[in-house]
Amino acid sequence: MRYADGTAALKSVSMLVQRGQFCVVLGSSGAGKSTLLRMANGLVVPTHGTVSVDGVQLDARTLNAVRPRIGMVHQQFNLVPRATVAMNVLCGALPVLPAWRALLARFPADARARACELIEQVGLAPEHLHRRVSDLSGGQQQRVGIARAFMLNPPLLLADEPVASLDPRISREILSLLRTQARERGTTVLCSLHQIDLAREYADRIVALRGGAVMFDGPATAFDDTIAHSLYEVGVAPTGQDARVPVAASPATAGAKLQLQEV
Ligand code: ADP
């Protein structure tokens, strides 16, 4: 995948994710994780090669049919902060509703029943149902995000750094929830993370990216310290929320002035 400005974001990546697998795409910032996930739901179109979901190759013709079969969980939750928990979860059903229902936010009874069921399953209480999302904690908001993602019972769920803005304890709660909900439904999960410890703990399989290339692809149990060292170069990333390795300014660029010719 090469972006318009010439950035080679992914280099000869070839992978097949088995149905029901919890596959973590691991790597530091800029490794290509988001690009890979965005490719899996057609938001990024590869410059070479193809992407297939459930045997259907993604292209302009197939995208509308495939998209409702893919759930998304986002790093910043992507909820409507002023809307209630119930409304946010119900929004997960919008892709399959007739336009008039979507416009009037008139959700059918089965969608409302499913939303209630999911809200309970992700560990929220009945009193949360009519609470504004902006009044919830980060962890609770991500629970809403997970409930919304499962509304259409998608065979594939993409989670782009779902715990990057949460503390380590809540991160574990959220990843456990994601894994349990996915296992119960046989959902395939492609989840990007930058924390090695969390990847080892929750993944069935780890695909580690470095500079857009796959440098490890195997079961989480085979991802040892030597591989971890070579992924982040300076060693195993510390446990906790942000295990990214800081990038030091190189002597060549230190002090260099940025210039914008035109905006
Ligand atoms: P990650 O999710 O691992 O942080 P990304 O997939 O976001 O990595 O980015 C991979 C590389 O592609 C980075 O060098 C990033 O700057 C670049 N990139 C991402 N999106 C774009 C874009 N729209 N245009 C140009 N370059 C991009």
PDB file of C-alpha atoms in Angstrom, residues 5-151:
ATOM      1  CA  ASP A   5       2.387  11.191  -1.128  1.00  0.00           C
ATOM      2  CA  GLY A   6       4.602   8.170  -1.815  1.00  0.00           C
ATOM      3  CA  THR A   7       4.606   6.677   1.718  1.00  0.00           C
ATOM      4  CA  ALA A   8       4.913   2.900   1.503  1.00  0.00           C
ATOM      5  CA  ALA A   9       2.642   1.975   4.431  1.00  0.00           C
ATOM      6  CA  LEU A  10       2.509  -1.801   3.845  1.00  0.00           C
ATOM      7  CA  LYS A  11       5.033  -3.919   1.965  1.00  0.00           C
ATOM      8  CA  SER A  12       4.040  -7.297   0.500  1.00  0.00           C
ATOM      9  CA  VAL A  13       1.735  -8.192   3.382  1.00  0.00           C
ATOM     10  CA  SER A  14      -0.053 -11.473   2.804  1.00  0.00           C
ATOM     11  CA  MET A  15      -2.196 -13.025   5.487  1.00  0.00           C
ATOM     12  CA  LEU A  16      -5.245 -15.211   5.992  1.00  0.00           C
ATOM     13  CA  VAL A  17      -7.175 -14.874   9.236  1.00  0.00           C
ATOM     14  CA  GLN A  18      -9.087 -18.005  10.143  1.00  0.00           C
ATOM     15  CA  ARG A  19     -12.724 -17.734  11.143  1.00  0.00           C
ATOM     16  CA  GLY A  20     -13.124 -17.192  14.893  1.00  0.00           C
ATOM     17  CA  GLN A  21      -9.497 -16.208  15.439  1.00  0.00           C
ATOM     18  CA  PHE A  22      -8.511 -13.333  17.752  1.00  0.00           C
ATOM     19  CA  CYS A  23      -5.672 -11.927  15.692  1.00  0.00           C
ATOM     20  CA  VAL A  24      -3.656  -9.009  17.058  1.00  0.00           C
ATOM     21  CA  VAL A  25      -1.774  -6.731  14.672  1.00  0.00           C
ATOM     22  CA  LEU A  26       1.096  -5.498  16.797  1.00  0.00           C
ATOM     23  CA  GLY A  27       3.547  -2.697  16.123  1.00  0.00           C
ATOM     24  CA  SER A  28       4.705   0.744  17.136  1.00  0.00           C
ATOM     25  CA  SER A  29       3.212   3.965  15.841  1.00  0.00           C
ATOM     26  CA  GLY A  30       3.537   4.226  12.072  1.00  0.00           C
ATOM     27  CA  ALA A  31       4.099   0.474  11.568  1.00  0.00           C
ATOM     28  CA  GLY A  32       1.043   0.192   9.309  1.00  0.00           C
ATOM     29  CA  LYS A  33      -1.579  -1.256  11.679  1.00  0.00           C
ATOM     30  CA  SER A  34      -4.367   1.224  10.903  1.00  0.00           C
ATOM     31  CA  THR A  35      -3.693   0.959   7.203  1.00  0.00           C
ATOM     32  CA  LEU A  36      -4.078  -2.829   7.400  1.00  0.00           C
ATOM     33  CA  LEU A  37      -7.327  -2.605   9.371  1.00  0.00           C
ATOM     34  CA  ARG A  38      -8.747   0.130   7.151  1.00  0.00           C
ATOM     35  CA  MET A  39      -7.974  -2.056   4.156  1.00  0.00           C
ATOM     36  CA  ALA A  40     -10.064  -4.848   5.644  1.00  0.00           C
ATOM     37  CA  ASN A  41     -13.211  -2.706   5.492  1.00  0.00           C
ATOM     38  CA  GLY A  42     -12.432  -0.986   2.218  1.00  0.00           C
ATOM     39  CA  LEU A  43     -11.617   2.452   3.664  1.00  0.00           C
ATOM     40  CA  VAL A  44      -8.157   2.116   2.149  1.00  0.00           C
ATOM     41  CA  VAL A  45      -7.836   0.542  -1.276  1.00  0.00           C
ATOM     42  CA  PRO A  46      -4.536  -1.297  -1.772  1.00  0.00           C
ATOM     43  CA  THR A  47      -2.342  -0.033  -4.593  1.00  0.00           C
ATOM     44  CA  HIS A  48      -1.409  -3.660  -5.332  1.00  0.00           C
ATOM     45  CA  GLY A  49      -3.152  -6.864  -4.393  1.00  0.00           C
ATOM     46  CA  THR A  50      -6.589  -7.710  -3.068  1.00  0.00           C
ATOM     47  CA  VAL A  51      -8.538  -8.049   0.178  1.00  0.00           C
ATOM     48  CA  SER A  52     -11.311 -10.600   0.668  1.00  0.00           C
ATOM     49  CA  VAL A  53     -13.759 -10.904   3.554  1.00  0.00           C
ATOM     50  CA  ASP A  54     -15.587 -14.201   3.939  1.00  0.00           C
ATOM     51  CA  GLY A  55     -14.541 -15.145   0.410  1.00  0.00           C
ATOM     52  CA  VAL A  56     -15.837 -11.908  -1.159  1.00  0.00           C
ATOM     53  CA  GLN A  57     -13.229  -9.686  -2.754  1.00  0.00           C
ATOM     54  CA  LEU A  58     -13.650  -6.048  -1.734  1.00  0.00           C
ATOM     55  CA  ASP A  59     -14.260  -3.630  -4.583  1.00  0.00           C
ATOM     56  CA  ALA A  60     -16.695  -0.850  -5.510  1.00  0.00           C
ATOM     57  CA  ARG A  61     -19.334  -3.445  -6.467  1.00  0.00           C
ATOM     58  CA  THR A  62     -19.189  -5.571  -3.318  1.00  0.00           C
ATOM     59  CA  LEU A  63     -18.416  -2.993  -0.652  1.00  0.00           C
ATOM     60  CA  ASN A  64     -21.992  -2.035   0.267  1.00  0.00           C
ATOM     61  CA  ALA A  65     -22.942  -5.653   0.826  1.00  0.00           C
ATOM     62  CA  VAL A  66     -19.811  -6.513   2.812  1.00  0.00           C
ATOM     63  CA  ARG A  67     -19.600  -3.429   5.091  1.00  0.00           C
ATOM     64  CA  PRO A  68     -22.616  -4.270   7.326  1.00  0.00           C
ATOM     65  CA  ARG A  69     -20.889  -7.609   7.969  1.00  0.00           C
ATOM     66  CA  ILE A  70     -17.908  -5.860   9.539  1.00  0.00           C
ATOM     67  CA  GLY A  71     -18.085  -4.336  13.026  1.00  0.00           C
ATOM     68  CA  MET A  72     -15.724  -1.549  14.060  1.00  0.00           C
ATOM     69  CA  VAL A  73     -14.388  -0.570  17.473  1.00  0.00           C
ATOM     70  CA  HIS A  74     -12.366   2.649  17.564  1.00  0.00           C
ATOM     71  CA  GLN A  75      -9.578   4.047  19.711  1.00  0.00           C
ATOM     72  CA  GLN A  76     -11.533   7.247  20.468  1.00  0.00           C
ATOM     73  CA  PHE A  77     -14.837   5.303  20.712  1.00  0.00           C
ATOM     74  CA  ASN A  78     -16.457   7.388  17.889  1.00  0.00           C
ATOM     75  CA  LEU A  79     -19.743   7.694  19.757  1.00  0.00           C
ATOM     76  CA  VAL A  80     -22.226  10.558  19.640  1.00  0.00           C
ATOM     77  CA  PRO A  81     -21.397  12.157  23.010  1.00  0.00           C
ATOM     78  CA  ARG A  82     -24.710  14.003  23.503  1.00  0.00           C
ATOM     79  CA  ALA A  83     -26.839  10.995  22.570  1.00  0.00           C
ATOM     80  CA  THR A  84     -27.848   8.306  25.055  1.00  0.00           C
ATOM     81  CA  VAL A  85     -26.199   4.931  25.476  1.00  0.00           C
ATOM     82  CA  ALA A  86     -29.270   3.270  23.922  1.00  0.00           C
ATOM     83  CA  MET A  87     -29.231   5.544  20.873  1.00  0.00           C
ATOM     84  CA  ASN A  88     -25.507   4.984  20.304  1.00  0.00           C
ATOM     85  CA  VAL A  89     -25.885   1.212  20.452  1.00  0.00           C
ATOM     86  CA  LEU A  90     -28.944   1.308  18.171  1.00  0.00           C
ATOM     87  CA  CYS A  91     -26.877   3.251  15.625  1.00  0.00           C
ATOM     88  CA  GLY A  92     -25.030  -0.024  15.000  1.00  0.00           C
ATOM     89  CA  ALA A  93     -28.169  -1.179  13.144  1.00  0.00           C
ATOM     90  CA  LEU A  94     -28.336   1.854  10.819  1.00  0.00           C
ATOM     91  CA  PRO A  95     -26.617   0.205   7.826  1.00  0.00           C
ATOM     92  CA  VAL A  96     -29.523  -2.242   7.377  1.00  0.00           C
ATOM     93  CA  LEU A  97     -32.462   0.039   8.143  1.00  0.00           C
ATOM     94  CA  PRO A  98     -34.630   1.662   5.473  1.00  0.00           C
ATOM     95  CA  ALA A  99     -33.716   5.331   4.957  1.00  0.00           C
ATOM     96  CA  TRP A 100     -36.924   6.651   6.550  1.00  0.00           C
ATOM     97  CA  ARG A 101     -36.298   4.731   9.761  1.00  0.00           C
ATOM     98  CA  ALA A 102     -32.688   5.909   9.867  1.00  0.00           C
ATOM     99  CA  LEU A 103     -33.722   9.542   9.296  1.00  0.00           C
ATOM    100  CA  LEU A 104     -36.411   9.480  11.986  1.00  0.00           C
ATOM    101  CA  ALA A 105     -34.326   7.272  14.303  1.00  0.00           C
ATOM    102  CA  ARG A 106     -37.328   4.907  14.510  1.00  0.00           C
ATOM    103  CA  PHE A 107     -35.747   1.606  15.391  1.00  0.00           C
ATOM    104  CA  PRO A 108     -37.806  -1.586  15.089  1.00  0.00           C
ATOM    105  CA  ALA A 109     -38.682  -3.591  18.209  1.00  0.00           C
ATOM    106  CA  ASP A 110     -36.186  -6.381  17.475  1.00  0.00           C
ATOM    107  CA  ALA A 111     -33.332  -3.843  17.209  1.00  0.00           C
ATOM    108  CA  ARG A 112     -34.377  -2.246  20.506  1.00  0.00           C
ATOM    109  CA  ALA A 113     -34.518  -5.648  22.210  1.00  0.00           C
ATOM    110  CA  ARG A 114     -31.096  -6.565  20.843  1.00  0.00           C
ATOM    111  CA  ALA A 115     -29.591  -3.256  22.000  1.00  0.00           C
ATOM    112  CA  CYS A 116     -30.861  -3.880  25.548  1.00  0.00           C
ATOM    113  CA  GLU A 117     -29.469  -7.408  25.496  1.00  0.00           C
ATOM    114  CA  LEU A 118     -26.058  -6.172  24.322  1.00  0.00           C
ATOM    115  CA  ILE A 119     -25.925  -3.315  26.827  1.00  0.00           C
ATOM    116  CA  GLU A 120     -26.411  -5.894  29.556  1.00  0.00           C
ATOM    117  CA  GLN A 121     -23.865  -8.285  28.056  1.00  0.00           C
ATOM    118  CA  VAL A 122     -21.133  -5.627  27.979  1.00  0.00           C
ATOM    119  CA  GLY A 123     -21.643  -5.038  31.699  1.00  0.00           C
ATOM    120  CA  LEU A 124     -23.621  -1.797  31.717  1.00  0.00           C
ATOM    121  CA  ALA A 125     -26.561  -1.353  34.077  1.00  0.00           C
ATOM    122  CA  PRO A 126     -30.203  -0.572  33.151  1.00  0.00           C
ATOM    123  CA  GLU A 127     -29.761   2.978  34.504  1.00  0.00           C
ATOM    124  CA  HIS A 128     -27.086   3.592  31.851  1.00  0.00           C
ATOM    125  CA  LEU A 129     -29.569   3.056  29.041  1.00  0.00           C
ATOM    126  CA  HIS A 130     -30.830   6.645  28.950  1.00  0.00           C
ATOM    127  CA  ARG A 131     -27.659   8.296  30.148  1.00  0.00           C
ATOM    128  CA  ARG A 132     -25.683  10.543  27.833  1.00  0.00           C
ATOM    129  CA  VAL A 133     -22.504   8.922  26.638  1.00  0.00           C
ATOM    130  CA  SER A 134     -20.506  12.034  27.577  1.00  0.00           C
ATOM    131  CA  ASP A 135     -21.381  11.334  31.241  1.00  0.00           C
ATOM    132  CA  LEU A 136     -19.699   7.906  31.158  1.00  0.00           C
ATOM    133  CA  SER A 137     -16.086   6.990  31.926  1.00  0.00           C
ATOM    134  CA  GLY A 138     -13.727   6.013  29.093  1.00  0.00           C
ATOM    135  CA  GLY A 139     -14.048   2.325  29.910  1.00  0.00           C
ATOM    136  CA  GLN A 140     -17.849   2.546  29.949  1.00  0.00           C
ATOM    137  CA  GLN A 141     -17.802   4.406  26.632  1.00  0.00           C
ATOM    138  CA  GLN A 142     -15.758   1.635  25.054  1.00  0.00           C
ATOM    139  CA  ARG A 143     -18.308  -0.880  26.372  1.00  0.00           C
ATOM    140  CA  VAL A 144     -20.934   1.097  24.462  1.00  0.00           C
ATOM    141  CA  GLY A 145     -18.647   0.984  21.398  1.00  0.00           C
ATOM    142  CA  ILE A 146     -18.400  -2.799  21.677  1.00  0.00           C
ATOM    143  CA  ALA A 147     -22.166  -3.219  22.087  1.00  0.00           C
ATOM    144  CA  ARG A 148     -22.722  -1.061  18.988  1.00  0.00           C
ATOM    145  CA  ALA A 149     -20.179  -3.090  16.995  1.00  0.00           C
ATOM    146  CA  PHE A 150     -22.053  -6.343  17.734  1.00  0.00           C
ATOM    147  CA  MET A 151     -25.515  -4.982  16.834  1.00  0.00           C
TER     148      MET A 151
END
